[in-house]
Structures are given as C-alpha cells and as structure tokens.
C-alpha cells in the first residue's frame, strides 16, 4: 500500500488534437508547482489523471495546497495505491475510514482496466457490503456521510475518500500570451486571473504617477503580482512611469476627456509591449457601466486606439461577484488597502460619460502620440516573479 495523490484533468479530454500538448503542459505545471516538495519523477501520467507518489516524509498538506493553484486540474484526491484485488479493496477502505465517524456510506468505482474481471457495480456491492457490516452503517448512494472511491487503472488500483475541488480551467501556458493592465484595485487582478484560468500566460503592465502618487500603490501591485504568480509560476511586471504623459494631456486637452485619453495611451503602450512580447491580446478589468470611463461609448472610444483585441473578462460582472472571486484568489485584502490611482491624479471634476470620437481625435491632434508613447516606453522597468520561490 503506497501513499499517492491522484489528480484528474479538467477540460483536457474535450480538446481533440491538442490533448497531448495540453497534458504535457499540465504535467510540467504540476511538477513546477511541487518544486522543493517532491522530485519531478514522483509525478506520473495516466489517461485523464496523474498519480503523485508520496514519500514517507512528504508534507501532504503543503503538496495539496500547491496543487490547488494548478489550472487544468478537476480534483485532488489523497489516497493509496494497491493491487487489483477485492479483498485488498475492502481492507484498504476499512483502514481509510478507521478514525471517521459516519452513519452512511457509498462506494464509487471506476474501471478503466477491463482486464480486471469484476465490473464496477460488482465492486461497489462487494466493498459496500463489507463496510456496512464492519462499521455497522447503511449504504446511501445520494447523500452519504462518507464515500470510498476506487479507481481500477492499468494493472493497479487507487483507493481514496474525499475529492478536493481543483482550480479547473485550462493548463497555464496553452493559450498563448496576453498583456494585462493591472492596477491595485479589485477588478484587474480578478480579470487577469480569469484569463489565466483559460490557459493564457499573463504579462502585467502597471502605470504609476510617481512622484504625484505614492510608492505604496506600486508595492500593492507587486504584492498582487506575487499572488497571481502562484497560478502561473513566473510573471513579468512592466512598471511604466505615466506622470509626464499625464501632464502633457492635462496641459493640452479638455478636462472632461482626460481619463479617456489616459486610457487610450495606456492601451497604446500596452499594445507596444504586447508586440515585443508576442502577445495576442490585451486584458482590462473593465465592467460595463461601473464608472464614467466604462460606459459602452467610452469603452468603444478607448478600444479603437489599438488594433489588438482587448479582453474584458469582467464586462458583465457585478462588483460583488468580483469581490467574492478576489477573496478566493487571494488579492482581496491587498486591493482593500487604500491606494492612489494614477487616474484620480488630476481627474476631471465632470468626466465625459458618452464621449464623441471626433472630439477625441481633435484633442489628440495637440499631442505627439508616437513620441509620447516612445518616451513612456523608454522609462519602463521590468520585474520578474516566480513561484514556488527558488529557495524552497
Ligand atoms: P480596477 O479595480 O482594476 O482598478 P476600476 O473599476 O477601478 O478597475 P478603472 O480604475 O477605471 O476601473 O480602470 C479600468 C481598467 O483600466 C482597470 O481594470 C485596469 O485594467 C486598467 N487600469 C486602470 N488603472 C491602471 C493602472 N494604474 N495601471 C494599469 N492598468 C490600469
Ligand atoms: Mg482602478
């Protein structure tokens, strides 16, 4: 009887020809997630599942926690590997349930190895009966207090109690790259995470207005990047000084258009970074109607400043749903701290809520767009993040 963790793949089986590529990436990600806790050879393959072989000293809780960050896993099951034998299944299940208190039980068997002579129903019946007798409990298939899962795989079998829900989604890295505009607010970290969950590698860009705004908000963005890196293992954060460009906008253009013009420059700079990084799209945390700059008209007039698609995973999401996700992801408490938003720096008293494109074009004739973008790009600094930390 060997201690193992079984992890099942999430959507991969749906992906036809890409399946092998997805599986390889998922395997790589699981191994990376376990760096410092287990050697990579302890993770083995199998159809629709990986098996992680534990060592005597393994820190199971830490391993399970790391696995919960891996996109592409449907669930995580801590159990044992045993030989294919009905009596062994019964004895193993008894051991796993020994210190539990329960009144009802269900046995759930899957058999991918058809060489094993008993069907899954027969295994359920036999093991279920043995457990009912031994513990003096009843079978309940709908809402049991305890479930014993038995997976009969190629020449071996796995037995475990509970299934812990995995992160779901697609393995990080299978969908190409995106550049995400990341602020210290609640929305953009959640938007970045949602796109990450669809398999994209996310590169972060943050604009700050130092010295007019504080160092603190840049530090908050660093902390948020650290949390998000747990889900994709390495991240790049581009930090863009934005104050000079904002000053120019303030000097040359009508007050009511300021925020829209700030945003148009943000996406232009982000697009330039995307080209350098060979990324396919930009990402923002915008949600329709949330603030003045996020009316449909303003979203439209910001969007046309670039040619890459702008993905807005939160476009139809309410703030409360976003906050709940932020809690789950781990960015909520960082975003909750007060921060200086670079767009509230010199924010207009009456921002335009339904901008006119001709007026925007007119305003921008006063600005040397190319030169301003290049000047901002020349001041960029890039920071690198990785998880698990190299020293663990
Ligand atoms: P968030 O909570 O993500 O800041 P928000 O609801 O506060 O969003 P805005 O501040 O208007 O909305 O920003 C809209 C989007 O523009 C953000 O979700 C983010 O993608 C991008 N953005 C705003 N400020 C910055 C910044 N300083 N650096 C990078 N991106 C930014
Ligand atoms: Mg904001």
Coordinates of C-alpha atoms and ligand atoms in Angstrom, one line a residue:
X1 CA 0.0 0.0 0.0
X2 CA 1.7 3.2 -1.2
X3 CA 0.5 6.7 -0.4
X4 CA -0.4 8.7 -3.5
X5 CA -2.3 11.8 -4.7
X6 CA -4.5 11.3 -7.7
X7 CA -5.3 14.4 -9.7
X8 CA -7.8 14.3 -12.5
X9 CA -7.6 16.5 -15.6
X10 CA -10.3 19.1 -16.1
X11 CA -11.4 20.0 -19.7
X12 CA -8.5 18.4 -21.5
X13 CA -10.4 15.4 -22.8
X14 CA -12.5 17.8 -24.8
X15 CA -9.7 19.3 -26.7
X16 CA -9.2 16.7 -29.6
X17 CA -5.8 17.0 -31.3
X18 CA -4.5 19.4 -28.7
X19 CA -4.8 16.8 -25.9
X20 CA -1.3 15.6 -25.8
X21 CA 0.1 19.1 -25.8
X22 CA -2.3 20.1 -23.0
X23 CA -1.4 17.0 -21.0
X24 CA 2.4 17.7 -21.4
X25 CA 1.9 21.3 -20.3
X26 CA -0.2 20.2 -17.3
X27 CA 2.4 17.6 -16.2
X28 CA 5.1 20.3 -16.5
X29 CA 2.9 22.7 -14.4
X30 CA 2.2 20.1 -11.7
X31 CA 5.9 19.3 -11.4
X32 CA 6.8 23.0 -11.2
X33 CA 4.1 23.6 -8.5
X34 CA 5.7 20.8 -6.4
X35 CA 9.3 22.2 -6.7
X36 CA 11.1 21.8 -3.4
X37 CA 8.4 19.4 -2.0
X38 CA 8.8 16.3 -4.3
X39 CA 11.2 15.3 -7.1
X40 CA 9.6 15.7 -10.6
X41 CA 9.9 12.0 -11.1
X42 CA 7.3 11.4 -8.5
X43 CA 4.6 12.7 -10.8
X44 CA 3.5 10.0 -13.3
X45 CA 1.0 10.0 -16.2
X46 CA -2.2 8.1 -17.0
X47 CA -5.3 8.5 -19.0
X48 CA -7.2 11.6 -17.7
X49 CA -5.2 11.6 -14.4
X50 CA -1.8 11.9 -13.0
X51 CA -0.5 10.0 -10.0
X52 CA 1.8 11.7 -7.5
X53 CA 3.8 9.2 -5.4
X54 CA 4.4 10.5 -1.9
X55 CA 7.4 9.8 0.2
X56 CA 7.4 8.9 3.9
X57 CA 8.3 12.4 4.9
X58 CA 6.2 14.2 2.4
X59 CA 4.3 17.3 3.6
X60 CA 0.9 16.3 2.3
X61 CA -0.9 19.5 3.3
X62 CA 1.6 21.7 1.6
X63 CA 1.6 19.5 -1.6
X64 CA -2.2 19.6 -1.7
X65 CA -2.2 23.4 -1.2
X66 CA 0.2 23.9 -4.1
X67 CA -1.9 21.6 -6.3
X68 CA -5.0 23.8 -5.7
X69 CA -3.2 26.6 -7.7
X70 CA -2.8 24.4 -10.8
X71 CA -5.2 25.3 -13.6
X72 CA -6.4 22.2 -15.5
X73 CA -7.0 20.0 -12.5
X74 CA -10.6 19.0 -11.8
X75 CA -9.9 17.5 -8.4
X76 CA -7.2 16.3 -6.0
X77 CA -7.6 13.0 -4.1
X78 CA -5.3 11.9 -1.3
X79 CA -5.3 8.1 -1.1
X80 CA -3.3 4.9 -1.6
X81 CA -2.2 2.7 -4.5
X82 CA -3.0 -1.0 -4.0
X83 CA -3.1 -4.2 -6.1
X84 CA -6.2 -5.1 -8.0
X85 CA -7.9 -7.4 -5.5
X86 CA -11.4 -7.3 -4.0
X87 CA -10.2 -8.3 -0.5
X88 CA -7.5 -5.7 -0.6
X89 CA -10.0 -3.0 -1.6
X90 CA -12.2 -3.9 1.4
X91 CA -9.2 -3.9 3.8
X92 CA -7.9 -0.6 2.4
X93 CA -11.3 1.1 2.6
X94 CA -11.6 -0.1 6.3
X95 CA -8.2 1.4 7.1
X96 CA -9.0 4.7 5.4
X97 CA -12.3 5.0 7.4
X98 CA -11.0 3.8 10.7
X99 CA -11.0 7.0 12.6
X100 CA -14.0 8.6 10.9
X101 CA -17.5 8.8 12.4
X102 CA -20.3 8.2 9.9
X103 CA -23.7 6.6 9.6
X104 CA -24.0 6.2 5.8
X105 CA -21.6 5.2 3.1
X106 CA -21.3 4.9 -0.7
X107 CA -18.6 3.1 -2.8
X108 CA -17.9 4.6 -6.2
X109 CA -15.8 2.5 -8.5
X110 CA -14.4 3.3 -12.0
X111 CA -12.7 0.6 -14.0
X112 CA -10.6 1.7 -17.0
X113 CA -8.7 -1.6 -16.9
X114 CA -11.2 -4.0 -18.4
X115 CA -8.8 -6.9 -17.7
X116 CA -10.0 -6.8 -14.1
X117 CA -12.7 -9.4 -14.0
X118 CA -15.3 -7.7 -11.8
X119 CA -17.4 -4.8 -13.1
X120 CA -17.6 -1.5 -11.2
X121 CA -21.1 -2.3 -9.9
X122 CA -19.9 -5.6 -8.5
X123 CA -17.0 -3.9 -6.8
X124 CA -19.3 -1.3 -5.3
X125 CA -21.6 -4.0 -4.0
X126 CA -18.9 -6.2 -2.5
X127 CA -16.9 -3.4 -0.8
X128 CA -20.1 -1.6 0.3
X129 CA -21.4 -4.7 2.0
X130 CA -18.1 -5.3 3.7
X131 CA -18.0 -1.7 5.0
X132 CA -21.6 -1.7 6.2
X133 CA -21.1 -4.9 8.2
X134 CA -17.7 -3.8 9.6
X135 CA -18.8 -0.3 10.7
X136 CA -22.5 -1.1 11.3
X137 CA -23.6 1.6 8.9
X138 CA -26.0 1.9 5.9
X139 CA -25.5 2.4 2.2
X140 CA -26.7 5.7 0.9
X141 CA -26.0 6.5 -2.8
X142 CA -27.4 10.0 -2.8
X143 CA -26.1 11.8 0.2
X144 CA -23.7 9.6 2.1
X145 CA -21.6 10.8 5.0
X146 CA -18.6 9.1 3.5
X147 CA -17.6 8.0 0.1
X148 CA -14.9 5.5 -0.8
X149 CA -13.6 5.9 -4.4
X150 CA -11.9 3.0 -6.1
X151 CA -10.2 3.5 -9.5
X152 CA -9.1 0.4 -11.3
X153 CA -6.4 1.5 -13.7
X154 CA -3.8 -0.3 -15.8
X155 CA -2.6 -3.2 -13.6
X156 CA -3.1 -1.2 -10.5
X157 CA -5.8 0.5 -8.4
X158 CA -6.3 3.6 -6.3
X159 CA -8.5 4.0 -3.2
X160 CA -9.3 7.3 -1.6
X161 CA -12.0 9.0 0.4
X162 CA -12.7 12.6 -0.5
X163 CA -12.1 14.6 -3.7
X164 CA -10.9 18.1 -3.1
X165 CA -12.0 20.5 -5.9
X166 CA -9.1 21.6 -8.2
X167 CA -8.8 25.0 -9.8
X168 CA -10.4 23.9 -13.1
X169 CA -9.8 25.7 -16.3
X170 CA -7.0 25.0 -18.8
X171 CA -3.3 24.5 -18.0
X172 CA -1.4 27.7 -17.7
X173 CA 0.6 28.3 -20.9
X174 CA -1.6 26.5 -23.5
X175 CA -3.4 29.5 -24.9
X176 CA -0.6 31.9 -25.7
X177 CA 0.3 35.3 -24.1
X178 CA -1.8 38.3 -23.1
X179 CA -0.8 41.7 -21.6
X180 CA -3.0 42.7 -18.7
X181 CA -3.4 46.3 -17.4
X182 CA -3.0 45.8 -13.7
X183 CA -3.9 48.4 -11.1
X184 CA -4.1 47.9 -7.3
X185 CA -8.0 47.8 -7.5
X186 CA -10.2 44.8 -7.1
X187 CA -11.1 44.3 -10.8
X188 CA -8.0 44.0 -12.9
X189 CA -6.4 41.2 -10.7
X190 CA -9.6 39.2 -11.0
X191 CA -9.8 39.8 -14.7
X192 CA -6.1 38.7 -15.1
X193 CA -6.9 35.5 -13.1
X194 CA -9.9 34.7 -15.2
X195 CA -7.9 34.8 -18.4
X196 CA -5.1 32.9 -16.8
X197 CA -7.6 30.2 -16.0
X198 CA -8.3 29.9 -19.7
X199 CA -4.7 28.9 -20.2
X200 CA -3.2 32.3 -21.1
X201 CA 0.2 33.4 -19.8
X202 CA -0.4 36.9 -18.4
X203 CA 2.2 39.7 -18.6
X204 CA 1.4 42.6 -16.3
X205 CA 1.7 46.3 -17.0
X206 CA 1.2 48.9 -14.3
X207 CA 1.1 52.7 -14.8
X208 CA 2.0 55.0 -11.9
X209 CA 2.1 58.7 -11.4
X210 CA 5.0 59.0 -9.1
X211 CA 6.1 61.4 -7.7
X212 CA 2.5 62.7 -7.5
X213 CA 1.3 59.3 -6.2
X214 CA 3.0 57.1 -3.6
X215 CA 5.3 54.2 -3.8
X216 CA 2.8 52.3 -1.8
X217 CA 0.4 51.7 -4.7
X218 CA 3.2 50.3 -6.8
X219 CA 4.1 48.0 -3.9
X220 CA 0.5 46.8 -3.7
X221 CA 0.7 45.9 -7.4
X222 CA 3.8 44.0 -6.7
X223 CA 2.1 42.1 -3.9
X224 CA -0.9 41.3 -6.2
X225 CA 1.5 40.1 -8.9
X226 CA 3.1 37.8 -6.3
X227 CA -0.3 36.3 -5.5
X228 CA -1.2 35.8 -9.2
X229 CA 2.1 34.3 -9.9
X230 CA 1.1 31.3 -7.8
X231 CA -1.2 30.3 -10.6
X232 CA 1.2 30.7 -13.5
X233 CA 4.6 30.2 -11.8
X234 CA 6.5 33.0 -13.4
X235 CA 5.4 36.6 -14.2
X236 CA 6.8 39.7 -15.7
X237 CA 5.6 43.1 -14.4
X238 CA 6.2 46.1 -16.6
X239 CA 6.2 49.3 -14.5
X240 CA 5.5 52.4 -16.6
X241 CA 6.0 56.0 -15.2
X242 CA 3.0 57.8 -16.5
X243 CA 3.1 61.2 -14.9
X244 CA 4.9 63.1 -17.7
X245 CA 2.4 61.8 -20.2
X246 CA -0.5 62.8 -18.0
X247 CA 0.9 66.3 -17.5
X248 CA 1.0 66.7 -21.3
X249 CA -2.6 65.6 -21.6
X250 CA -3.6 67.9 -18.8
X251 CA -1.9 70.9 -20.4
X252 CA -3.1 70.3 -24.0
X253 CA -6.6 68.8 -23.9
X254 CA -10.1 69.4 -22.5
X255 CA -10.5 68.4 -18.9
X256 CA -13.6 66.2 -19.4
X257 CA -11.7 63.9 -21.8
X258 CA -8.7 63.4 -19.6
X259 CA -9.5 59.9 -18.3
X260 CA -10.4 58.6 -21.7
X261 CA -7.2 60.0 -23.1
X262 CA -5.2 58.5 -20.2
X263 CA -6.7 55.1 -21.1
X264 CA -6.1 55.4 -24.8
X265 CA -2.4 56.0 -24.0
X266 CA -2.4 53.1 -21.6
X267 CA -3.7 50.7 -24.2
X268 CA -1.3 52.0 -26.8
X269 CA 1.7 51.5 -24.5
X270 CA 0.4 48.1 -23.5
X271 CA 0.0 47.2 -27.2
X272 CA 3.6 48.1 -27.9
X273 CA 4.6 45.8 -25.0
X274 CA 2.4 43.1 -26.4
X275 CA 4.1 43.3 -29.8
X276 CA 7.5 43.0 -28.1
X277 CA 6.3 40.0 -26.0
X278 CA 4.5 38.4 -29.0
X279 CA 1.2 38.5 -27.1
X280 CA -2.1 38.1 -28.8
X281 CA -4.4 40.4 -26.8
X282 CA -4.8 43.0 -24.0
X283 CA -6.8 42.5 -20.8
X284 CA -8.5 45.0 -18.6
X285 CA -10.8 44.8 -15.5
X286 CA -13.5 47.0 -17.1
X287 CA -17.1 46.2 -16.3
X288 CA -19.8 47.9 -18.3
X289 CA -21.3 51.0 -16.7
X290 CA -19.2 50.7 -13.5
X291 CA -17.6 54.2 -13.7
X292 CA -17.7 57.1 -16.2
X293 CA -14.9 55.7 -18.3
X294 CA -16.6 52.4 -18.6
X295 CA -19.8 53.3 -20.4
X296 CA -20.2 51.4 -23.7
X297 CA -19.4 54.6 -25.7
X298 CA -16.2 55.2 -23.7
X299 CA -15.1 51.6 -23.9
X300 CA -15.6 51.8 -27.6
X301 CA -13.6 55.0 -28.0
X302 CA -10.8 53.6 -25.9
X303 CA -10.8 50.3 -27.8
X304 CA -10.2 51.9 -31.2
X305 CA -6.8 53.4 -30.2
X306 CA -5.3 49.9 -30.7
X307 CA -5.7 47.0 -33.1
X308 CA -5.1 44.1 -30.8
X309 CA -8.3 42.7 -29.2
X310 CA -9.0 44.0 -25.6
X311 CA -10.4 41.2 -23.5
X312 CA -12.6 42.2 -20.6
X313 CA -13.5 39.1 -18.7
X314 CA -15.5 41.2 -16.1
X315 CA -17.5 43.1 -18.6
X316 CA -20.8 41.6 -17.4
X317 CA -19.8 41.0 -13.8
X318 CA -21.1 42.9 -10.7
X319 CA -18.7 44.3 -8.1
X320 CA -19.9 41.8 -5.5
X321 CA -19.2 38.8 -7.7
X322 CA -15.7 40.3 -8.4
X323 CA -15.0 40.9 -4.7
X324 CA -16.0 37.3 -3.9
X325 CA -13.6 36.0 -6.5
X326 CA -10.9 38.3 -5.3
X327 CA -11.3 36.7 -1.8
X328 CA -11.0 33.3 -3.3
X329 CA -7.9 34.2 -5.4
X330 CA -6.2 35.9 -2.5
X331 CA -6.0 39.5 -3.9
X332 CA -8.9 41.0 -1.9
X333 CA -7.0 42.0 1.2
X334 CA -4.3 43.8 -0.8
X335 CA -6.8 45.6 -3.0
X336 CA -8.8 46.6 0.0
X337 CA -6.0 48.9 1.3
X338 CA -6.3 52.5 0.2
X339 CA -4.2 53.3 -2.9
X340 CA -3.5 56.2 -5.2
X341 CA -4.9 55.5 -8.6
X342 CA -2.9 57.2 -11.3
X343 CA -6.2 58.1 -13.0
X344 CA -7.5 60.0 -10.0
X345 CA -4.4 62.1 -10.3
X346 CA -5.7 65.3 -11.9
X347 CA -9.1 63.6 -12.5
X348 CA -11.7 65.9 -14.0
X349 CA -14.5 67.2 -11.8
X350 CA -17.0 66.2 -14.5
X351 CA -15.7 63.4 -16.6
X352 CA -17.3 62.7 -20.0
X353 CA -19.6 59.7 -19.8
X354 CA -20.6 59.5 -23.5
X355 CA -17.6 60.8 -25.5
X356 CA -17.7 61.9 -29.1
X357 CA -15.0 60.3 -31.2
X358 CA -14.4 63.5 -33.3
X359 CA -13.7 65.5 -30.2
X360 CA -11.2 62.8 -29.0
X361 CA -9.5 62.9 -32.4
X362 CA -9.5 66.7 -32.2
X363 CA -8.0 66.7 -28.7
X364 CA -5.2 64.3 -29.8
X365 CA -4.1 66.5 -32.7
X366 CA -2.4 68.6 -29.9
X367 CA -0.3 65.6 -28.8
X368 CA 2.6 63.9 -30.5
X369 CA 1.3 60.4 -29.9
X370 CA 4.2 58.4 -31.2
X371 CA 6.7 60.5 -29.3
X372 CA 4.8 60.3 -26.0
X373 CA 4.4 56.5 -26.3
X374 CA 8.1 56.1 -27.0
X375 CA 9.1 58.4 -24.2
X376 CA 7.0 56.3 -21.7
X377 CA 8.4 53.0 -23.1
X378 CA 12.0 54.3 -22.6
X379 CA 11.3 54.7 -18.9
X380 CA 9.8 51.3 -18.3
X381 CA 11.3 48.9 -15.7
X382 CA 10.6 45.2 -15.7
X383 CA 10.4 43.0 -12.6
X384 CA 10.4 39.2 -12.5
X385 CA 8.4 37.0 -10.2
X386 CA 8.5 33.2 -9.6
X387 CA 6.6 30.7 -7.6
X388 CA 7.5 28.5 -5.8
X389 CA 10.4 30.6 -4.6
X390 CA 13.7 29.2 -5.8
X391 CA 15.0 28.6 -2.3
X392 CA 12.1 26.3 -1.1
Ligands
LIG1 P1 -9.6 48.2 -11.1 O1 -10.3 47.8 -9.9 O2 -9.0 47.1 -11.9 O3 -8.6 49.4 -10.9 P2 -11.7 50.0 -11.7 O4 -13.0 49.6 -11.6 O5 -11.1 50.8 -10.6 O6 -10.7 48.8 -12.0 P3 -10.6 51.9 -13.5 O7 -9.7 52.4 -12.4 O8 -11.4 52.9 -14.3 O9 -11.6 50.9 -13.1 O10 -9.7 51.1 -14.5 C1 -10.3 50.3 -15.6 C2 -9.2 49.4 -16.0 O11 -8.1 50.1 -16.6 C3 -8.6 48.6 -14.9 O12 -9.4 47.4 -14.6 C4 -7.2 48.2 -15.4 O13 -7.3 47.1 -16.3 C5 -6.9 49.5 -16.2 N1 -6.1 50.4 -15.3 C6 -6.6 51.4 -14.5 N2 -5.6 52.0 -13.9 C7 -4.4 51.3 -14.2 C8 -3.1 51.5 -13.8 N3 -2.7 52.4 -13.0 N4 -2.2 50.6 -14.4 C9 -2.6 49.6 -15.2 N5 -3.9 49.5 -15.6 C10 -4.8 50.3 -15.1
LIG2 MG1 -9.0 51.5 -10.6

